[in-house]
Each structure stands twice: as structure tokens, then as C-alpha cells.
Amino acid sequence: MKVLVAVKRVVDYNVKVRPKSDGSDVDLANVKMSINPFCEIAVEEAVRLAEKGIATEVVAVSVGTKQCQEQLRTALALGADRAILVETDESLEPLAIAKCLKAVCDEESPDLILMGKQAIDGDNNQTGQMLSALLGCSQATFASELSVDDGKAVVIREVDGGLQTLELSLPAIVTSDLRLNEPRYASLPNIMKAKRKPLDVKTPDDLGVAIAPRVTLLGVELPAERQAGIKVEDVAMLVDKLKNEAKVI
Amino acid sequence: MSILVIAEHDNSSLKPATLNSVTAAQAIGGDIDILVIGSDCQGAAEQAAQVAGISKVLVADNAAYGHQLAENVAPLIAEVGAAYSHLLATATTTAKNILPRAAALLDVQAISEISAVVSADTFKRPIYAGNVIATVQSTDAIKVLTVRGTAFDAAPADGGSAAIEAVASAHNAGKSEFKGEEVAKSDRPELTAAKIVVSGGRGMGNGDNFSMIYSIADKLGAGVGASRAAVDAGFVPNDMQVGQTGKIVAPDLYVAVGISGAIQHLAGMKDSKVIVAINKDEEAPIFSVADYGLVADLFTALPELDTAL
């Protein structure tokens, strides 16, 4: 079974981003970039399927600038077999990314596509669902458990009320939630080995995909700051303040 | 402008989350219809018809829609939604699962979790875990939007008398199957609808100690939440997680107990009206957003609080 796993290059989760001084966009100059944490979980799940002998090949795919090769090398170091970069300098929206991934899927015909449930930059939570629509295949978002057997994927999903179990016929798209697994660290020998694994580069034009943006970013701003309040001495004072000052209990 | 709100419901009744989208729809302005997709969902449809300010309620009642499977529901939304200028749903896990799929079928770039309506095509939304607010303008003919529930008040659930129309169209992709669910049963109010929320973090130490939180919550009529650390440590189930990747809440009172206040968690509760933090570490970041901070060991503070209430 062939598994395709999508990875996105994003601002590292430890970085607190700020708007540019003119408020046109967030300031990403000289900021540390990493693989999106949810994508890392998806890569880990793909590699575990390979280690169990269920996946025969794991292909990592990214859509973005030339620098995305760094994140693809990370995926290769974690255990993916080869990588594909759809290279473009254009700013990309989920629908455009889904269309590029659709074109790659048409060429690669994977049985299972693993992705993160959302990227921590745009917080869109859309690309997996959109790719699934374009491919006309089944989907399970917010996965916390995945098993694949006999041409079917059984997925436990984290939903608002608790947990939901779905059975999907393959090919299927599964997007990872936080608790799907805990990703491993790449070992130094594997990082060295990853440098020699194949990495193909294509462009949206090669794939015949139009990626023009549909949404215009008019500006960004900081959210309203919350002021710190007061420290109370003890529980009695806290209860008094809540009853008589804030009047919330 | 004609706006279609996709109802959040459990077939028998309409969920309050729907009412936040109705308010967002009113901010856009225009005729507002509600689409109820389900199986034996007449009860939900009748409640939707009572919502103030609704022109009509469309009901697609089919066994294939019973569990809101995206493969079946999204094509129906795309089909019915093609006649509207805006499609809206409150950003629950159900809507987040379905709406982007419907948007792709319509060849529309959806806009997720809007927190304000600037104009009919321009919206504000949080990005980077709520650290930045973006203003975005859609150029698509149909706007497909999910709505952050805490950013819009609930519209009145009654006072309306909209006509109910059936939608005959049935989509059954046959690609996925519902196998079961584990729904947390609780008499406490739902987290996202509760007026008061009491949450515990890693400082609680273990799941059993959450009984102290439950006891206080019950005295206050509060919902109970948790930080990601407490969920990851296995103290409580995932559906209690408050934060950017869990539930977003904005109650009148939020009490954070033994929660340090990671950005991830703050993103899920910082719009609460009054925030109380109880933590033994006076340097904990949670105190920087708390209206009332109590530096104390929670194992002494919680029993005292319980007695005082």
C-alpha cells in the first residue's frame, strides 16, 4: 500500500509572531521555520504503517517555496522513502494547495493520504477536506487512532461530544489530531541518509494547476490586550470579589 | 444578499451553536435561511423555524445524513448552497469537517472561524493561535464561512415562524460508514455554552483530583474544562480540552486551576469576561491575563473554595 503524506513549512511553534510595522502582514523575516506539528504527527503515523509492513512506500509532498525542501528532508529523516516538492513563490491558500496535491495524487495513486488537521500559521483546517472533495474519496478528520486492514481504514475521531469511529474505504484521507501519536526525533544517521533520498521538484504549471489567490489579505493587527488584574490574599477575598465586585457568582 | 446557515443539531433538537451563526448572518445582512440536514430531523427543523429573523427552513431528511458524514452531506450543501451568496456554519468539529469539503465542490476558498464581519465580503479572523487578527476579503462569488461561536452572541431561539420546506435530494457516496461513538454523558452544561467554566491543568496531579473541580463546578452550575497538558497526561478525556486546538470558550467567569497558561490554552479562553487563576507559581503566565489571581496550593485552596461557596 502506498501512503502519501503532506507536510507544510510553517513558523516554528515556539515563535511568537508580530505584525510588520505597516500592518500589511505578519513579520516572518529571520524567523525560525519548522515542519507543522500536525504534519509531523502525520509523517510519524505513515512511518509506523511502514514499520508494521502495511505501507510499502511513504511519499512526502510539500507545496511552497524552494526552502520547503528542508521540511521534506526532515520527513525523509523521520522515515519517508522519497519526496516531491511542488515549488512556487506565490502565496498559497488551502484550495490551491489541495489542487496541487490532487494533481500529485493523480500521478502517484496513493491508497492512503495522511495530513495534519491544520497548520499553525493560517489555522485554516481546510486542506485535507478540500483534497478529499477534489479526489472524491472518503475522509476522516481529527484522527486520534488509525488502523488499516483489508482495504479499509478504521479511524477514531476527536469530535466535540467525545469520540467517533468511522470505517473508510480506500483511498482515503486521514488528518491527524494531537493525540494520534508522539513523533520520534530523527537520528543523526537518518538525517545523513535522508540527504541521499530522492526529492523531485515540479511546479504548479507542470501539473496544470491554477493557484491564483481568491482571498485578499487587507491587513493584520494584534488582538486587544488583556490587562492583568489584582492578586487576592486568600479564598475568602476571592469569593468576596467574585460576588460583590465582578458579580459573576 | 441571501444567506444559508447550516444547522448544528442532533436530529431531535437544534443546538445553540446554530444561533451564533444566525447573528453573524444578520451582521452581513440579507435574507437568512437555515438548512437542516439529518435523519428523522423534524424536531430540529421545527426549532429552527422558531428562530427569530429566519425566512425559511430547508430540511433534507434522509438516512444517509444521520451521522453527518462529510462525503454525503457536503455535496448536498454545495447543491443547495449554489443559489446563495453566503454559506455559514458555527465552527464545531462537525462544521469544520464538512464545510471545507462543500467549498471545494463549489470551487470556493472558504474562510475559517471569522470573529467579526467588516462588510459582506470582508471579515476578521484569528491566525497564529490567536496571536494576530487578519482582515481578509473574499473575491469568490459565494462566501463559505465558519463562524467562531464565542465572537457572536446567540440569536433569540424563538419569536420566528419560518416556513419549512423539504429538500428531496439524496447523496449517499457509500465511501464511509459510521461505526460508533463514545459520547461523554454529563449533567453539567456544555463547555462552549456554559456561563461559568472551571478548568484544571497539569497541577491537578491526576484524574481523581478532578473530583474537587467537579464539586465546585456543580455548586456554581459550571462546565468543566482542562488544559492540553491535563488531557495529554490522561487525567480527563479530550472533549474537555480548552485551547486553540480544543474548544474555544468565552464564559462570564473562567476559573483556571493549576494551569500555567501556555499560549495554546490562552487562545481558547482569553475572551472570557472574568478570569480567575489559582496557581502556586506566582510567575505563571496565566496571571498576566487573570482579573483575580490567587497564589496558593490548589490542594488547600480548592477545599476552602468548596466550603465558601
Coordinates of C-alpha atoms in Angstrom, one line a residue:
Chain A
M1 CA 0.0 0.0 0.0
K2 CA 1.3 3.4 -1.0
V3 CA 1.0 6.2 1.6
L4 CA 1.3 9.9 0.7
V5 CA 1.9 12.3 3.5
A6 CA 1.7 16.1 3.1
V7 CA 3.9 18.5 5.0
K8 CA 3.8 22.2 5.4
R9 CA 6.7 24.6 6.3
V10 CA 5.5 27.0 9.0
V11 CA 6.8 29.3 11.6
D12 CA 8.1 27.2 14.5
Y13 CA 5.5 26.8 17.2
N14 CA 7.8 28.4 19.8
V15 CA 8.0 31.7 17.9
K16 CA 5.5 34.5 18.8
V17 CA 4.8 36.3 15.5
R18 CA 4.2 40.0 15.3
P19 CA 2.6 42.2 12.6
K20 CA 5.0 44.2 10.3
S21 CA 5.2 47.9 11.3
D22 CA 2.9 48.8 8.3
G23 CA 0.4 46.1 9.4
S24 CA 0.3 44.6 5.9
D25 CA 1.2 41.0 7.0
V26 CA 3.0 39.2 9.8
D27 CA 6.7 39.7 10.0
L28 CA 8.5 36.5 9.0
A29 CA 12.0 37.9 8.4
N30 CA 14.6 35.8 10.1
V31 CA 12.1 33.7 11.9
K32 CA 12.8 30.0 12.6
M33 CA 10.7 27.8 10.3
S34 CA 9.8 24.2 11.0
I35 CA 7.6 21.4 9.9
N36 CA 4.0 22.0 11.0
P37 CA 3.5 19.9 14.2
F38 CA 0.3 18.3 13.0
C39 CA 2.1 17.3 9.7
E40 CA 4.9 15.8 11.8
I41 CA 2.4 13.6 13.5
A42 CA 1.1 12.5 10.1
V43 CA 4.6 11.6 9.0
E44 CA 5.1 9.6 12.1
E45 CA 1.9 7.7 11.5
A46 CA 2.9 6.9 7.9
V47 CA 6.3 5.7 9.1
R48 CA 4.7 3.5 11.7
L49 CA 2.4 2.0 9.0
A50 CA 5.6 1.2 7.0
E51 CA 7.3 -0.4 10.1
K52 CA 4.2 -2.6 10.6
G53 CA 4.6 -3.8 7.0
I54 CA 1.2 -2.2 6.0
A55 CA 2.7 0.7 3.9
T56 CA 5.1 -0.4 1.2
E57 CA 6.1 3.2 0.3
V58 CA 5.8 6.5 2.0
V59 CA 6.0 9.6 -0.2
A60 CA 6.2 13.0 1.4
V61 CA 4.8 16.0 -0.5
S62 CA 5.0 19.7 0.1
V63 CA 3.7 22.7 -1.8
G64 CA 5.6 26.0 -1.4
T65 CA 8.9 27.8 -1.8
K66 CA 12.3 26.1 -2.6
Q67 CA 13.0 26.3 1.2
C68 CA 10.3 23.7 1.8
Q69 CA 13.0 21.1 0.8
E70 CA 14.2 21.5 4.4
Q71 CA 10.9 20.2 5.8
L72 CA 10.8 17.4 3.2
R73 CA 14.3 16.4 4.3
T74 CA 13.0 16.3 7.8
A75 CA 10.2 14.0 6.7
L76 CA 12.8 11.8 4.9
A77 CA 14.9 11.7 8.0
L78 CA 11.9 10.5 10.0
G79 CA 11.5 7.6 7.6
A80 CA 9.7 8.7 4.4
D81 CA 11.1 7.0 1.3
R82 CA 11.1 9.8 -1.2
A83 CA 9.7 13.3 -1.5
I84 CA 8.0 15.6 -4.0
L85 CA 8.1 19.4 -3.9
V86 CA 5.6 21.4 -5.9
E87 CA 7.6 24.6 -6.0
T88 CA 6.1 28.1 -6.2
D89 CA 6.8 31.5 -4.6
E90 CA 3.2 32.5 -4.8
S91 CA 1.2 32.8 -1.5
L92 CA -0.9 29.7 -1.3
E93 CA -4.4 29.2 0.0
P94 CA -5.8 25.8 1.1
L95 CA -7.8 25.3 -2.1
A96 CA -4.7 26.0 -4.3
I97 CA -2.7 23.6 -2.2
A98 CA -5.4 20.9 -2.4
K99 CA -5.4 21.3 -6.2
C100 CA -1.7 20.8 -6.4
L101 CA -1.9 17.8 -4.1
K102 CA -4.8 16.4 -6.2
A103 CA -2.5 16.6 -9.3
V104 CA 0.2 14.8 -7.4
C105 CA -2.3 12.1 -6.2
D106 CA -3.4 11.6 -9.9
E107 CA 0.2 10.8 -10.8
E108 CA 1.0 8.7 -7.7
S109 CA -2.3 7.0 -6.9
P110 CA -1.8 6.6 -3.2
D111 CA -4.1 4.3 -1.2
L112 CA -3.9 6.5 1.9
I113 CA -3.2 10.2 2.3
L114 CA -2.2 11.4 5.7
M115 CA -2.1 15.1 6.6
G116 CA -2.2 17.4 9.6
K117 CA -5.7 18.6 10.7
Q118 CA -4.5 22.2 10.4
A119 CA -1.4 24.3 10.0
I120 CA -0.4 26.5 12.9
D121 CA 0.1 29.6 10.8
G122 CA -3.2 30.2 9.0
D123 CA -5.2 27.9 11.3
N124 CA -7.5 27.1 8.4
N125 CA -8.2 23.4 8.9
Q126 CA -9.4 23.0 5.3
T127 CA -6.8 21.4 3.0
G128 CA -7.5 17.7 3.8
Q129 CA -11.2 18.1 3.5
M130 CA -10.8 20.0 0.2
L131 CA -8.4 17.4 -1.3
S132 CA -10.8 14.7 -0.3
A133 CA -13.6 16.6 -2.2
L134 CA -11.4 17.0 -5.3
L135 CA -10.4 13.3 -5.3
G136 CA -14.0 12.2 -4.5
C137 CA -12.6 9.9 -1.8
S138 CA -13.5 9.3 1.9
Q139 CA -12.2 11.4 4.7
A140 CA -11.7 11.3 8.5
T141 CA -10.5 14.5 10.1
F142 CA -9.2 14.9 13.7
A143 CA -7.9 11.3 14.0
S144 CA -6.7 10.1 17.3
E145 CA -6.4 6.4 16.3
L146 CA -5.9 4.7 12.9
S147 CA -5.8 1.1 11.8
V148 CA -5.7 -0.2 8.3
D149 CA -6.7 -3.6 7.3
D150 CA -8.2 -5.4 4.3
G151 CA -8.7 -2.4 2.1
K152 CA -10.3 -0.3 4.9
A153 CA -9.2 2.3 7.3
V154 CA -10.8 2.4 10.8
V155 CA -10.4 5.8 12.4
I156 CA -11.3 7.2 15.8
R157 CA -12.0 10.9 15.5
E158 CA -12.0 13.5 18.3
V159 CA -15.3 15.4 18.0
D160 CA -17.0 17.9 20.2
G161 CA -19.0 15.4 22.2
G162 CA -16.3 12.8 22.6
L163 CA -15.0 10.2 20.1
Q164 CA -16.5 8.9 16.9
T165 CA -15.4 5.8 14.9
L166 CA -15.6 5.7 11.1
E167 CA -14.7 3.0 8.6
L168 CA -13.5 4.3 5.3
S169 CA -13.0 2.5 2.0
L170 CA -9.6 3.3 0.4
P171 CA -8.3 5.5 -1.0
A172 CA -9.0 7.8 2.0
I173 CA -7.7 11.0 3.6
V174 CA -7.0 11.0 7.3
T175 CA -6.0 14.2 9.1
S176 CA -4.2 13.9 12.4
D177 CA -5.1 15.4 15.7
L178 CA -2.6 15.9 18.5
R179 CA -3.1 12.5 20.2
L180 CA -2.6 10.3 17.2
N181 CA 1.0 9.6 18.2
E182 CA 4.1 11.2 19.6
P183 CA 6.6 11.8 16.8
R184 CA 10.1 10.5 17.1
Y185 CA 13.3 12.5 16.8
A186 CA 15.3 12.0 13.7
S187 CA 18.6 10.3 14.5
L188 CA 21.9 11.7 13.1
P189 CA 22.5 8.6 10.8
N190 CA 18.9 9.0 9.4
I191 CA 19.4 12.7 8.8
M192 CA 22.6 11.9 6.8
K193 CA 20.8 9.1 5.0
A194 CA 17.9 11.5 4.1
K195 CA 20.2 13.7 2.1
R196 CA 20.6 10.9 -0.4
K197 CA 16.9 10.0 -0.7
P198 CA 15.2 11.2 -4.0
L199 CA 13.4 14.6 -4.0
D200 CA 11.6 15.5 -7.1
V201 CA 10.7 19.1 -7.9
K202 CA 7.7 20.1 -10.0
T203 CA 5.8 23.4 -10.5
P204 CA 2.1 24.1 -10.5
D205 CA 2.5 24.8 -14.2
D206 CA 3.9 21.3 -14.8
L207 CA 0.8 19.9 -13.0
G208 CA -1.5 22.2 -14.9
V209 CA -2.9 23.8 -11.7
A210 CA -4.1 27.4 -11.4
I211 CA -3.2 28.8 -7.9
A212 CA -4.3 32.4 -8.1
P213 CA -5.5 33.6 -4.7
R214 CA -9.2 34.1 -4.0
V215 CA -8.9 35.9 -0.7
T216 CA -7.0 39.2 -0.3
L217 CA -5.2 39.9 3.0
L218 CA -6.1 43.5 3.8
G219 CA -4.0 43.7 7.0
V220 CA -3.1 42.2 10.3
E221 CA -3.2 43.6 13.8
L222 CA -2.6 42.5 17.4
P223 CA -5.6 41.3 19.3
A224 CA -6.9 43.6 22.1
E225 CA -4.5 43.1 25.1
R226 CA -6.0 41.9 28.3
Q227 CA -4.8 43.7 31.4
A228 CA -3.6 41.7 34.3
G229 CA -5.8 42.3 37.3
I230 CA -5.1 42.0 41.0
K231 CA -3.7 39.3 43.3
V232 CA -6.1 38.3 46.1
E233 CA -4.8 37.3 49.5
D234 CA -6.9 34.2 50.2
V235 CA -10.0 32.3 49.1
A236 CA -12.4 34.4 51.3
M237 CA -11.2 37.6 49.4
L238 CA -11.6 35.8 46.1
V239 CA -15.1 34.8 46.8
D240 CA -15.9 38.3 48.0
K241 CA -14.5 39.9 44.9
L242 CA -16.4 37.5 42.6
K243 CA -19.7 38.1 44.5
N244 CA -19.5 41.8 45.1
E245 CA -17.1 43.4 42.6
A246 CA -17.3 41.2 39.5
K247 CA -20.8 40.0 40.4
V248 CA -20.4 36.7 38.5
I249 CA -21.4 34.2 41.2
Chain B
M1 CA -27.7 39.0 -0.3
S2 CA -29.1 35.6 0.5
I3 CA -27.5 33.7 3.4
L4 CA -27.8 30.0 4.2
V5 CA -26.9 28.9 7.7
I6 CA -26.1 25.2 8.1
A7 CA -27.8 24.0 11.3
E8 CA -25.9 22.2 14.1
H9 CA -28.3 19.7 15.6
D10 CA -28.7 16.2 16.9
N11 CA -31.7 15.4 14.7
S12 CA -34.2 15.8 17.6
S13 CA -33.2 19.3 18.6
L14 CA -31.3 22.3 17.3
K15 CA -28.0 23.0 19.1
P16 CA -27.5 26.6 20.4
A17 CA -24.3 26.9 18.3
T18 CA -26.5 27.5 15.3
L19 CA -27.7 30.7 16.9
N20 CA -24.2 32.3 16.8
S21 CA -24.1 31.9 13.0
V22 CA -27.5 33.4 12.7
T23 CA -26.2 36.6 14.5
A24 CA -23.1 36.6 12.1
A25 CA -25.5 36.3 9.2
Q26 CA -27.5 39.3 10.5
A27 CA -24.3 41.3 10.6
I28 CA -23.8 40.5 6.9
G29 CA -27.4 41.4 6.2
G30 CA -29.9 39.9 3.9
D31 CA -32.5 37.0 3.8
I32 CA -31.5 34.2 6.1
D33 CA -32.5 30.6 5.6
I34 CA -31.5 27.6 7.7
L35 CA -30.6 24.2 6.2
V36 CA -31.2 21.2 8.4
I37 CA -29.5 18.1 7.2
G38 CA -30.2 14.9 9.1
S39 CA -32.2 11.8 9.6
D40 CA -35.6 12.0 11.3
C41 CA -34.7 15.6 12.0
Q42 CA -38.1 17.1 12.0
G43 CA -37.6 18.1 15.7
A44 CA -34.5 20.1 14.8
A45 CA -36.3 21.7 11.8
E46 CA -39.3 22.8 13.9
Q47 CA -36.9 24.5 16.4
A48 CA -35.0 26.1 13.5
A49 CA -38.3 27.6 12.3
Q50 CA -38.8 29.3 15.6
V51 CA -35.5 31.2 15.5
A52 CA -36.2 34.9 15.1
G53 CA -35.4 36.5 11.7
I54 CA -35.4 33.4 9.5
S55 CA -37.1 33.4 6.1
K56 CA -37.4 29.7 5.6
V57 CA -36.0 26.4 6.8
L58 CA -34.9 23.8 4.3
V59 CA -34.9 20.2 5.5
A60 CA -33.0 17.3 3.9
D61 CA -34.2 14.3 5.8
N62 CA -32.5 11.1 4.7
A63 CA -31.0 8.1 6.5
A64 CA -27.7 8.8 4.7
Y65 CA -27.4 12.1 6.6
G66 CA -27.9 10.7 10.1
H67 CA -24.3 10.9 11.2
Q68 CA -23.3 14.0 9.3
L69 CA -20.8 12.0 7.1
A70 CA -18.9 14.6 5.1
E71 CA -18.9 12.5 1.9
N72 CA -22.8 12.6 1.9
V73 CA -23.5 16.0 3.4
A74 CA -21.0 18.2 1.6
P75 CA -22.5 17.5 -1.9
L76 CA -25.9 18.5 -0.6
I77 CA -24.6 21.7 0.9
A78 CA -22.9 22.5 -2.4
E79 CA -26.0 21.8 -4.4
V80 CA -28.4 23.8 -2.2
G81 CA -25.8 26.5 -1.4
A82 CA -25.1 27.3 -5.1
A83 CA -28.2 29.6 -5.0
Y84 CA -26.9 31.7 -2.1
S85 CA -24.4 34.5 -1.7
H86 CA -23.1 33.2 1.7
L87 CA -22.9 29.8 3.5
L88 CA -22.3 30.0 7.2
A89 CA -21.9 27.4 10.0
T90 CA -20.6 27.7 13.5
A91 CA -17.1 26.2 13.8
T92 CA -17.9 23.0 15.6
T93 CA -16.0 19.8 14.7
T94 CA -19.0 18.9 12.5
A95 CA -18.9 22.1 10.5
K96 CA -15.1 22.1 10.3
N97 CA -15.2 18.6 8.9
I98 CA -17.9 19.4 6.3
L99 CA -17.8 23.0 5.1
P100 CA -14.3 23.0 3.5
R101 CA -15.4 19.9 1.5
A102 CA -18.5 21.7 0.3
A103 CA -16.4 24.8 -0.5
A104 CA -14.0 22.8 -2.7
L105 CA -17.0 21.3 -4.5
L106 CA -18.1 24.9 -5.3
D107 CA -14.5 25.9 -6.2
V108 CA -14.6 28.4 -3.4
Q109 CA -11.8 29.3 -0.9
A110 CA -13.5 29.0 2.4
I111 CA -12.7 31.4 5.3
S112 CA -12.4 29.7 8.7
E113 CA -13.5 30.9 12.1
I114 CA -14.5 34.5 11.4
S115 CA -14.5 36.6 14.6
A116 CA -16.0 39.8 13.0
V117 CA -18.0 40.9 9.9
V118 CA -16.5 44.1 8.4
S119 CA -18.7 44.0 5.3
A120 CA -20.4 41.4 3.1
D121 CA -17.1 40.3 1.6
T122 CA -14.6 41.3 4.3
F123 CA -14.1 39.5 7.6
K124 CA -11.7 39.4 10.6
R125 CA -10.3 36.1 11.8
P126 CA -7.6 35.0 14.3
I127 CA -4.4 33.4 12.9
Y128 CA -1.3 32.0 14.5
A129 CA -3.2 30.7 17.5
G130 CA -5.0 34.0 18.1
N131 CA -1.7 36.0 18.3
V132 CA -2.7 38.0 15.3
I133 CA -6.0 39.1 13.8
A134 CA -6.2 39.1 10.0
T135 CA -8.6 41.1 7.9
V136 CA -9.4 39.3 4.7
Q137 CA -11.6 40.0 1.7
S138 CA -13.1 37.2 -0.4
T139 CA -13.3 37.5 -4.2
D140 CA -15.4 34.4 -4.7
A141 CA -19.0 34.7 -5.8
I142 CA -20.1 32.6 -2.9
K143 CA -18.6 33.2 0.5
V144 CA -18.2 30.0 2.6
L145 CA -17.6 30.9 6.2
T146 CA -17.2 29.2 9.5
V147 CA -18.0 31.4 12.5
R148 CA -16.2 31.5 15.8
G149 CA -19.1 30.9 18.2
T150 CA -17.7 33.0 21.1
A151 CA -17.3 36.1 18.9
F152 CA -21.1 36.4 18.1
D153 CA -23.9 36.4 20.6
A154 CA -26.7 33.8 20.2
A155 CA -29.7 35.0 18.3
P156 CA -33.1 34.6 20.1
A157 CA -34.2 30.9 19.8
D158 CA -37.8 31.9 19.5
G159 CA -40.1 34.5 18.1
G160 CA -40.0 33.4 14.5
S161 CA -42.3 31.3 12.4
A162 CA -40.5 30.4 9.2
A163 CA -42.0 28.0 6.6
I164 CA -40.4 24.6 6.5
E165 CA -39.6 23.2 3.0
A166 CA -38.3 19.7 2.2
V167 CA -35.3 19.2 0.0
A168 CA -35.6 15.9 -1.7
S169 CA -32.1 15.5 -3.0
A170 CA -30.2 12.5 -1.5
H171 CA -26.5 11.9 -1.7
N172 CA -25.0 8.6 -0.5
A173 CA -21.4 8.3 -1.5
G174 CA -21.1 4.9 0.2
K175 CA -17.4 5.6 0.9
S176 CA -17.5 5.8 4.7
E177 CA -19.6 4.2 7.4
F178 CA -20.4 5.3 11.0
K179 CA -19.3 2.6 13.4
G180 CA -20.0 4.1 16.7
E181 CA -19.3 6.9 19.2
E182 CA -18.4 7.4 22.8
V183 CA -20.3 10.5 23.9
A184 CA -19.4 11.9 27.2
K185 CA -22.6 11.9 29.3
S186 CA -22.8 14.7 31.7
D187 CA -25.4 16.7 33.6
R188 CA -23.1 19.7 33.6
P189 CA -23.6 22.5 30.9
E190 CA -21.8 22.1 27.6
L191 CA -18.4 23.8 27.8
T192 CA -19.0 26.2 24.9
A193 CA -22.4 27.2 26.2
A194 CA -21.7 27.4 30.0
K195 CA -21.8 30.8 31.8
I196 CA -19.1 29.6 34.1
V197 CA -16.2 27.2 33.3
V198 CA -13.8 25.7 35.9
S199 CA -10.7 24.1 34.3
G200 CA -7.9 22.0 35.7
G201 CA -4.4 21.7 34.4
R202 CA -1.3 19.5 35.0
G203 CA -1.2 20.8 38.5
M204 CA -4.2 18.7 39.4
G205 CA -1.7 15.7 39.6
N206 CA -4.1 13.0 38.5
G207 CA -7.7 12.4 37.2
D208 CA -9.1 11.5 40.7
N209 CA -8.2 15.0 42.0
F210 CA -10.6 16.5 39.4
S211 CA -13.4 15.5 41.8
M212 CA -12.5 18.7 43.6
I213 CA -13.2 20.7 40.4
Y214 CA -16.4 18.8 39.7
S215 CA -17.7 19.5 43.2
I216 CA -17.0 23.3 42.8
A217 CA -18.4 23.3 39.3
D218 CA -21.7 21.7 40.5
K219 CA -22.1 24.4 43.1
L220 CA -21.6 27.1 40.5
G221 CA -23.6 25.3 37.8
A222 CA -20.4 25.4 35.7
G223 CA -19.0 23.4 32.9
V224 CA -15.6 21.7 33.4
G225 CA -12.6 22.1 31.1
A226 CA -9.0 21.1 31.1
S227 CA -5.7 22.2 29.7
R228 CA -4.0 20.2 26.9
A229 CA -1.4 19.1 29.4
A230 CA -4.1 17.5 31.6
V231 CA -5.7 15.8 28.6
D232 CA -2.3 14.6 27.3
A233 CA -1.5 13.2 30.7
G234 CA -4.7 11.2 30.6
F235 CA -6.4 12.9 33.6
V236 CA -9.6 13.7 31.6
P237 CA -11.0 12.9 28.1
N238 CA -10.1 15.0 25.1
D239 CA -13.5 16.6 24.7
M240 CA -12.7 18.7 27.8
Q241 CA -9.7 20.4 26.3
V242 CA -9.9 24.2 26.2
G243 CA -7.4 25.8 23.8
Q244 CA -6.5 26.7 20.2
T245 CA -6.7 23.0 19.2
G246 CA -9.6 22.2 21.6
K247 CA -12.7 24.2 22.5
I248 CA -12.8 27.9 22.4
V249 CA -14.8 29.3 25.3
A250 CA -15.8 32.8 26.5
P251 CA -17.9 32.4 29.6
D252 CA -18.8 35.2 32.1
L253 CA -16.4 33.5 34.6
Y254 CA -13.4 31.3 33.8
V255 CA -11.5 29.7 36.7
A256 CA -8.1 28.2 35.8
V257 CA -6.8 25.9 38.4
G258 CA -3.2 24.5 38.2
I259 CA -2.9 25.8 34.7
S260 CA 0.3 27.6 33.8
G261 CA -1.2 29.5 30.8
A262 CA 0.5 28.3 27.7
I263 CA -0.3 30.4 24.6
Q264 CA -2.2 27.4 23.3
H265 CA -4.5 27.5 26.3
L266 CA -4.9 31.3 26.5
A267 CA -6.1 31.3 22.8
G268 CA -9.1 29.2 23.9
M269 CA -10.2 31.3 26.9
K270 CA -8.8 34.8 26.9
D271 CA -12.1 36.3 25.7
S272 CA -13.8 35.2 28.9
K273 CA -15.4 38.2 30.8
V274 CA -13.8 37.5 34.2
I275 CA -10.8 35.2 34.6
V276 CA -9.6 33.7 37.9
A277 CA -6.3 31.9 38.2
I278 CA -5.3 29.7 41.1
N279 CA -1.7 28.6 40.9
K280 CA 1.2 28.1 43.3
D281 CA 3.7 29.5 40.9
E282 CA 3.3 33.3 41.1
E283 CA 5.3 33.7 37.8
A284 CA 2.8 31.6 35.8
P285 CA 1.8 33.4 32.6
I286 CA -1.9 32.7 33.4
F287 CA -1.7 35.6 36.0
S288 CA -1.0 38.1 33.2
V289 CA -4.5 37.6 31.9
A290 CA -6.3 36.9 35.2
D291 CA -8.6 39.6 36.7
Y292 CA -8.2 37.8 40.1
G293 CA -5.1 35.8 40.8
L294 CA -4.6 33.6 43.9
V295 CA -1.1 32.3 44.5
A296 CA -1.8 29.2 46.5
D297 CA -1.5 25.5 46.6
L298 CA -4.6 24.2 44.9
F299 CA -4.9 21.3 47.3
T300 CA -5.6 23.7 50.1
A301 CA -7.4 26.4 48.1
L302 CA -9.9 24.2 46.3
P303 CA -11.4 22.6 49.5
E304 CA -11.6 26.1 51.0
L305 CA -13.3 27.4 47.9
D306 CA -15.7 24.5 48.0
T307 CA -16.7 25.3 51.6
A308 CA -17.0 29.0 50.9
L309 CA -19.5 28.5 48.1

